[in-house]
């Protein structure tokens, strides 16, 4: 599939089924990572109880919310541009209120209100339950800000409304925040400490999705491998705290096992894995269950051990390569994808060559590649000057993207002549007569519709391909149905 070289600058507006009693209109737009899209579903759910139905017509909104991303400067600039657009609409409809959610809200806090006069409401990622109170403040003519980060909030008790989706695939968030402190990354500052959600509430959400006919879920976290939940037992049942922890802790491998066992027909994906925290047990669970997709998104960021150290990634190039070997020993056909940062401060030509040679070693199925963007307040920003010239960054990025294209083409072509299982998600954009779906390895596949329908698992014989898309013909239903 065609993979993104830079952030999601499209933005997605989200709408859900209208509740007849609701009279106010919410326009909610999301930028950045899957977690933001998932959070917007939580926010829409909270606001549905406050009388808001969603709309995708900006001009008719009473409340406009933008869920923002701070990961790179460009992501922030995109949001600023959207605020200009909202401003133009607000001139026509002065009663319209505008709120900023997510990572930019958390990073800039009250400053947002000074910098962007149009903003009435600033809400950080852990404060969404406070939105009803904040809206009251706004209605009474006050600006409202809540950017308090929490050590507990997981929104496990809120049943997200599924917005703008296809009714077939859904995200289920399992952890929030991140404790890893990669030196380039703003997430630990904007999303706070890592916390895991009660497995029971995760399983309930998956049950609910299964009942509604969903066919695929993606378990979401900044670092899914460090999922860990203590609890579930009563203190009096155990001799001491450590016995209780051992008896009741649930780690990611166990969670995955529970979800896959409870729903053998549900396709399960997970993202994102972090090399330093990935346990071998997880690989065995993936290998054991047919319904867990054989695809691991395993960001590496750089192929140079020296740069990895400066990034505070807790592994060397060699350790990462060993992990890759182990993945293929346990899950031989596993597809692996990457995130890469080009031009981290002090990156030399040799470091860059090491990244290219690591890519040659793995031959990733696809990847997301970015130029380093200095984020205020991060360790890298404090320690280093952003010293790689823009033209060098651009050149190195092109080299890395070109190599990835080559590997993607190779990986995609390896399916030629094979029959793969595809979950139909939607009509192909290019051809109304064709379905588009994904294989377990996360390749997009297109094929003539015939009598199949969206949500079906179909066996598709692959006859042709582009760099990123498989092209084929359905040869029957898969036993997954
Ligand atoms: N663990 C997270 C990573 C979030 S950030 C996850 O769930 O995906 C996504 C990617 O953005 C990172 O893997 C990294 O490649 C990139 N990124 C993060 N900070 C960056 C920065 N300052 N400049 C450029 N790219 C960055
Ligand atoms: Fe960021 Fe590293 Fe966590 S990239 S989200 S600090 S794993």
XYZ file of C-alpha atoms and ligand atoms in Angstrom:
514
model
C 0.000 0.000 0.000
C 1.119 3.531 -0.642
C 2.674 4.719 2.561
C 2.894 8.139 3.925
C 6.091 10.094 3.920
C 4.792 12.867 6.060
C 2.087 13.432 8.594
C -1.589 13.136 8.047
C -2.340 16.610 6.873
C -5.731 15.693 5.509
C -7.698 15.921 8.688
C -10.808 13.884 9.001
C -14.199 15.136 9.924
C -16.278 12.709 11.793
C -19.969 12.241 11.958
C -22.189 9.769 13.722
C -25.805 8.813 13.649
C -27.978 11.654 14.895
C -29.863 11.313 18.143
C -33.326 12.756 17.500
C -33.463 14.734 20.765
C -30.127 16.431 20.222
C -30.435 19.939 18.870
C -26.876 21.247 18.787
C -24.293 20.555 16.150
C -20.684 19.457 16.658
C -18.069 19.557 13.923
C -15.041 17.540 15.014
C -11.876 17.224 12.987
C -8.845 15.065 13.801
C -5.191 15.247 12.833
C -2.227 13.019 13.568
C -2.129 9.529 14.978
C -4.748 6.810 15.297
C -5.020 7.588 19.003
C -6.365 11.050 18.157
C -9.016 9.568 15.895
C -9.936 7.157 18.645
C -10.035 9.983 21.226
C -12.362 12.015 19.005
C -14.802 9.110 19.218
C -14.687 9.385 22.988
C -15.241 13.150 22.835
C -18.187 12.736 20.450
C -19.656 10.198 22.840
C -19.324 12.601 25.787
C -20.908 15.399 23.770
C -23.744 13.228 22.451
C -24.908 13.113 26.085
C -24.769 16.911 26.126
C -27.175 17.398 23.238
C -24.724 17.451 20.331
C -25.096 15.576 17.064
C -22.122 15.604 14.724
C -22.130 17.349 11.372
C -19.630 17.473 8.544
C -20.769 20.929 7.468
C -18.519 23.408 9.206
C -20.813 26.376 8.527
C -23.707 24.895 10.478
C -21.749 23.941 13.613
C -22.454 25.359 17.078
C -19.208 23.873 18.299
C -16.044 23.177 16.302
C -13.410 20.951 17.856
C -10.032 20.206 16.340
C -8.033 17.312 17.737
C -4.437 18.299 17.162
C -0.988 16.781 16.666
C 2.367 18.172 17.817
C 4.664 15.429 16.620
C 6.325 17.615 13.976
C 6.205 21.321 13.308
C 4.391 20.746 10.031
C 1.514 19.039 11.865
C 1.111 22.142 14.022
C 1.184 24.461 11.013
C -1.634 22.479 9.430
C -3.800 23.072 12.471
C -2.985 26.799 12.500
C -4.227 26.975 8.923
C -7.452 25.254 9.894
C -7.950 27.796 12.664
C -7.784 30.535 10.020
C -10.546 28.775 8.144
C -12.694 28.464 11.304
C -12.088 32.135 11.927
C -13.519 33.030 8.531
C -16.636 30.982 9.285
C -16.955 32.486 12.747
C -17.129 35.934 11.220
C -20.364 34.839 9.539
C -21.578 32.815 12.533
C -20.242 34.618 15.640
C -22.051 32.270 18.036
C -19.950 29.352 16.901
C -17.472 28.175 19.580
C -14.045 26.763 18.760
C -12.104 24.301 20.894
C -8.633 22.861 20.526
C -8.064 19.324 21.796
C -5.103 16.975 21.918
C -1.360 17.387 21.873
C -1.131 21.028 20.723
C -3.606 21.994 23.447
C -1.403 20.253 25.983
C 1.811 21.738 24.645
C 0.666 25.337 24.342
C -1.921 25.499 27.143
C -3.215 29.028 27.907
C -0.832 30.421 25.304
C -3.273 29.173 22.703
C -5.863 31.670 23.838
C -3.387 34.519 23.462
C -1.962 33.354 20.155
C -5.227 32.392 18.499
C -7.971 34.779 19.522
C -10.562 32.612 17.883
C -10.117 29.762 20.391
C -12.638 29.543 23.258
C -11.695 26.205 24.722
C -8.390 24.343 25.246
C -8.534 20.717 26.400
C -5.631 18.309 26.881
C -5.846 14.567 26.133
C -6.689 13.538 29.702
C -9.384 16.153 30.363
C -12.119 15.247 27.892
C -14.577 14.297 30.618
C -14.414 17.909 31.768
C -15.633 19.249 28.406
C -19.281 19.633 29.584
C -18.122 21.856 32.493
C -15.748 23.780 30.267
C -18.544 24.430 27.793
C -20.631 25.954 30.576
C -17.777 28.326 31.351
C -17.596 29.257 27.680
C -21.345 29.870 27.568
C -20.960 32.208 30.527
C -18.428 34.170 28.534
C -15.218 32.847 30.046
C -12.343 31.143 28.242
C -11.931 27.599 29.428
C -8.743 25.578 29.757
C -8.093 22.134 31.232
C -4.746 20.583 30.409
C -4.260 18.541 33.559
C -2.568 15.241 32.780
C -3.710 12.213 34.709
C -1.955 9.083 35.930
C -5.181 7.095 35.832
C -7.532 8.295 33.103
C -8.043 5.660 30.402
C -11.633 6.503 29.388
C -12.247 2.778 29.931
C -15.767 3.573 31.151
C -16.757 5.516 28.053
C -18.144 3.611 25.165
C -16.788 5.434 22.116
C -19.172 6.197 19.302
C -17.761 4.959 16.006
C -17.370 7.974 13.797
C -17.133 8.158 10.058
C -16.012 4.544 9.969
C -16.957 1.694 7.711
C -18.592 -0.442 10.419
C -15.963 -3.100 9.710
C -12.669 -1.999 11.276
C -12.210 -0.138 14.566
C -9.518 1.037 16.950
C -9.542 -0.042 20.574
C -7.120 1.845 22.767
C -5.362 -0.192 25.449
C -2.800 2.213 26.867
C -2.438 5.972 27.061
C 0.690 8.097 27.353
C 4.295 6.981 27.071
C 7.150 6.610 29.551
C 9.887 5.944 27.038
C 11.273 9.427 26.668
C 12.819 9.103 23.229
C 14.775 12.343 23.112
C 13.159 13.667 19.907
C 9.585 12.982 20.940
C 6.993 15.326 22.356
C 4.455 12.589 23.202
C 5.565 11.955 26.804
C 5.007 15.679 27.452
C 1.685 15.999 25.674
C 0.127 12.657 26.553
C 1.649 12.133 29.959
C 2.559 9.027 31.890
C 1.839 5.640 30.511
C -1.177 3.821 31.915
C -2.988 0.668 30.909
C -6.684 0.154 30.633
C -8.572 -2.528 32.558
C -8.553 -5.686 30.377
C -12.188 -6.329 31.205
C -13.241 -2.979 29.757
C -11.129 -3.712 26.656
C -12.776 -7.113 26.219
C -16.213 -5.567 26.760
C -15.505 -3.057 24.031
C -14.393 -5.827 21.666
C -17.544 -7.852 22.506
C -19.630 -4.828 21.732
C -17.862 -4.306 18.401
C -18.302 -7.993 17.522
C -22.016 -7.764 18.285
C -22.290 -4.738 16.020
C -20.727 -6.737 13.198
C -17.176 -5.357 13.220
C -14.646 -7.727 11.667
C -11.278 -6.237 12.570
C -9.869 -4.364 15.533
C -6.543 -2.664 16.090
C -5.335 -2.550 19.677
C -3.775 0.862 20.091
C -1.090 2.299 22.306
C 2.031 4.426 21.960
C 3.874 1.319 23.066
C 1.554 -1.688 23.224
C 4.256 -4.051 24.476
C 4.451 -2.326 27.812
C 0.748 -2.870 28.475
C 0.455 -4.053 32.068
C -2.594 -4.148 34.262
C -2.496 -4.966 37.951
C -5.759 -5.707 39.571
C -8.785 -7.840 39.447
C -8.164 -9.712 42.701
C -9.262 -8.812 46.200
C -6.460 -8.016 48.630
C -7.730 -10.444 51.226
C -7.264 -13.341 48.800
C -3.495 -12.888 48.749
C -0.716 -13.224 51.318
C 1.173 -10.146 50.190
C 1.359 -7.488 47.523
C 3.797 -9.364 45.317
C 1.654 -12.496 45.338
C -1.322 -10.400 44.369
C 0.546 -8.756 41.526
C 1.773 -12.043 40.165
C -1.648 -13.588 40.366
C -3.523 -10.763 38.754
C -1.207 -8.896 36.425
C -2.116 -9.009 32.747
C 0.582 -8.210 30.208
C 0.237 -7.542 26.482
C 0.780 -11.173 25.444
C -1.997 -12.262 27.809
C -4.326 -9.517 26.666
C -3.754 -10.452 23.042
C -4.322 -14.111 23.847
C -7.558 -13.328 25.694
C -8.894 -11.163 22.866
C -7.961 -13.654 20.141
C -9.412 -16.599 22.071
C -12.655 -14.825 22.903
C -13.191 -13.771 19.275
C -11.640 -16.305 16.916
C -13.417 -14.735 13.937
C -12.332 -11.182 14.700
C -9.183 -10.102 12.906
C -6.777 -8.497 15.371
C -3.999 -6.014 14.721
C -1.924 -4.013 17.175
C 0.169 -0.885 17.009
C 2.732 0.332 17.928
C 5.396 -2.136 19.012
C 8.609 -0.862 20.487
C 11.734 -2.968 19.910
C 12.995 -2.462 23.439
C 9.780 -3.715 25.031
C 8.676 -6.413 22.634
C 8.532 -9.746 24.494
C 9.027 -13.010 22.719
C 5.825 -14.282 24.271
C 3.900 -11.817 22.105
C 5.444 -13.401 19.004
C 4.325 -16.854 20.144
C 0.789 -15.581 20.696
C 0.746 -14.041 17.215
C 1.996 -17.335 15.767
C -0.568 -19.346 17.760
C -3.688 -17.491 16.618
C -4.746 -17.396 12.974
C -6.877 -14.349 13.639
C -3.954 -12.185 14.815
C -2.423 -10.572 11.746
C 1.142 -11.496 10.880
C 2.277 -7.921 10.668
C 4.358 -5.951 13.140
C 4.911 -2.236 12.956
C 8.321 -1.935 14.571
C 9.705 1.615 14.373
C 13.485 1.774 14.512
C 14.144 5.497 13.737
C 17.790 4.934 12.753
C 20.171 2.167 11.779
C 23.102 3.671 13.655
C 23.752 2.531 17.214
C 25.304 5.897 18.036
C 22.213 7.791 16.892
C 19.903 5.277 18.602
C 21.756 6.017 21.826
C 21.333 9.767 21.373
C 17.660 9.142 20.706
C 17.444 7.200 23.991
C 16.166 4.159 22.184
C 17.138 1.322 24.491
C 18.647 -1.016 21.922
C 21.519 -1.229 19.451
C 21.370 -1.859 15.744
C 22.502 -5.461 16.370
C 19.851 -6.083 19.034
C 17.193 -4.824 16.660
C 18.480 -7.136 13.913
C 18.393 -10.063 16.339
C 14.787 -9.223 17.164
C 13.958 -9.199 13.451
C 15.581 -12.644 13.089
C 13.577 -13.922 16.042
C 10.321 -12.582 14.583
C 10.927 -14.519 11.393
C 11.939 -17.662 13.286
C 8.655 -17.617 15.187
C 6.377 -16.082 12.512
C 8.101 -16.912 9.212
C 5.831 -14.884 6.935
C 5.505 -11.861 9.236
C 5.494 -8.527 7.440
C 7.414 -5.792 9.205
C 7.078 -2.040 8.770
C 9.109 0.864 10.074
C 9.197 4.477 11.198
C 12.416 6.303 10.427
C 13.735 9.743 11.329
C 16.204 11.288 8.918
C 18.641 13.998 9.930
C 18.603 13.677 13.700
C 21.210 16.124 15.080
C 24.807 15.032 14.449
C 23.751 12.344 11.942
C 26.746 11.735 9.683
C 26.887 10.244 6.225
C 28.107 7.017 7.852
C 25.104 6.968 10.205
C 22.844 7.477 7.214
C 24.538 4.586 5.370
C 23.900 2.405 8.423
C 20.208 3.239 8.183
C 20.206 2.262 4.520
C 22.036 -0.971 5.245
C 19.642 -1.851 8.082
C 16.809 -1.331 5.636
C 18.561 -3.657 3.195
C 18.767 -6.250 5.957
C 15.071 -6.112 6.864
C 13.531 -5.145 3.525
C 10.528 -3.669 5.271
C 7.108 -4.116 3.707
C 6.421 -0.424 4.116
C 7.418 2.518 6.242
C 6.763 6.027 7.452
C 9.774 8.272 6.983
C 10.232 11.754 8.372
C 12.745 14.523 8.496
C 13.737 15.315 12.062
C 11.691 18.201 13.404
C 12.927 19.827 16.582
C 10.237 19.901 19.266
C 10.514 22.536 21.980
C 11.128 21.140 25.451
C 12.385 17.723 24.355
C 15.769 16.424 25.473
C 17.105 16.522 21.898
C 16.104 20.184 21.564
C 17.881 21.022 24.801
C 21.008 19.032 24.066
C 21.534 19.555 20.356
C 21.380 22.136 17.665
C 19.202 21.024 14.731
C 22.413 20.948 12.705
C 21.691 18.899 9.596
C 21.105 21.300 6.684
C 17.686 21.123 5.081
C 19.102 20.049 1.711
C 21.018 17.183 3.330
C 17.866 16.090 5.146
C 15.938 16.209 1.876
C 18.542 14.236 -0.002
C 18.812 11.569 2.698
C 15.039 11.330 2.945
C 14.776 10.792 -0.804
C 17.386 8.040 -0.638
C 15.543 6.310 2.158
C 12.135 6.668 0.529
C 13.494 5.340 -2.776
C 14.986 2.312 -1.069
C 11.734 1.692 0.790
C 9.823 1.891 -2.481
C 12.125 -0.740 -3.912
C 11.583 -3.028 -0.923
C 7.828 -2.428 -0.879
C 7.680 -3.395 -4.548
C 9.678 -6.528 -3.829
C 7.487 -7.527 -0.898
C 4.276 -6.819 -2.774
C 5.442 -8.775 -5.824
C 6.169 -11.780 -3.607
C 2.388 -12.342 -3.408
C 2.014 -12.719 -7.185
C 0.340 -16.009 -8.015
C -0.636 -16.627 -4.385
C -4.104 -16.685 -2.863
C -4.556 -14.361 0.109
C -7.416 -13.593 2.473
C -8.792 -10.088 2.126
C -11.256 -8.363 4.427
C -13.361 -6.114 2.185
C -13.453 -2.606 3.626
C -14.826 -0.367 0.901
C -15.304 0.326 -2.762
C -12.046 0.932 -4.575
C -11.486 4.657 -5.138
C -10.227 4.064 -8.652
C -12.910 1.698 -9.880
C -16.525 1.483 -8.708
C -16.726 -2.105 -9.931
C -14.006 -3.222 -7.535
C -13.680 -3.825 -3.805
C -10.724 -2.688 -1.750
C -9.573 -4.405 1.412
C -6.474 -5.477 3.264
C -4.586 -8.712 3.702
C -3.311 -9.775 7.089
C 0.114 -8.493 6.045
C -1.493 -5.073 5.639
C -1.311 -4.927 1.848
C -4.183 -3.235 0.110
C -5.828 -5.585 -2.381
C -8.376 -4.723 -5.079
C -10.532 -7.116 -7.098
C -13.833 -7.201 -9.051
C -16.857 -7.039 -6.763
C -18.774 -10.050 -8.070
C -21.395 -11.003 -5.441
C -19.253 -10.221 -2.406
C -20.048 -7.431 0.015
C -18.184 -5.126 2.373
C -17.233 -6.973 5.571
C -16.719 -10.331 3.843
C -13.461 -12.232 4.190
C -12.636 -13.327 0.666
C -9.922 -15.478 -0.876
C -8.252 -13.526 -3.620
C -5.844 -14.913 -6.189
C -3.218 -12.269 -6.901
C -2.505 -11.795 -10.581
C -0.879 -8.366 -10.728
C 0.425 -5.604 -8.477
C 1.742 -2.069 -8.261
C 4.430 -1.053 -5.730
C 1.919 -1.072 -2.960
C -1.337 -2.641 -4.126
C -2.237 -6.222 -4.897
C -4.579 -6.810 -7.812
C -6.487 -10.039 -8.175
C -9.677 -12.018 -8.517
C -11.872 -13.444 -5.775
C -11.974 -17.233 -5.790
C -14.355 -17.843 -2.880
C -15.215 -17.004 0.699
C -12.572 -17.519 3.333
C -13.364 -19.796 6.265
C -13.061 -16.677 8.517
C -16.597 -15.640 7.617
N 5.058 5.073 19.738
C 4.358 5.933 18.878
C 5.241 6.838 18.150
C 4.564 8.109 18.007
S 5.293 9.216 16.995
C 3.373 5.242 18.008
O 2.457 4.681 18.497
O 3.458 5.273 16.780
C 5.239 8.428 15.404
C 6.523 8.582 14.692
O 6.787 9.949 14.461
C 7.734 8.086 15.462
O 7.910 6.707 15.398
C 8.851 8.843 14.806
O 9.345 8.160 13.679
C 8.180 10.129 14.335
N 8.586 11.290 15.145
C 8.407 11.479 16.459
N 8.965 12.648 16.847
C 9.515 13.190 15.741
C 10.266 14.381 15.491
N 10.577 15.230 16.469
N 10.675 14.626 14.219
C 10.384 13.773 13.217
N 9.703 12.638 13.400
C 9.272 12.338 14.649
Fe 7.501 8.898 21.402
Fe 9.320 7.062 21.845
Fe 7.033 7.045 23.200
S 8.671 7.819 19.837
S 5.580 7.947 21.820
S 8.607 8.581 23.337
S 8.112 5.272 22.343
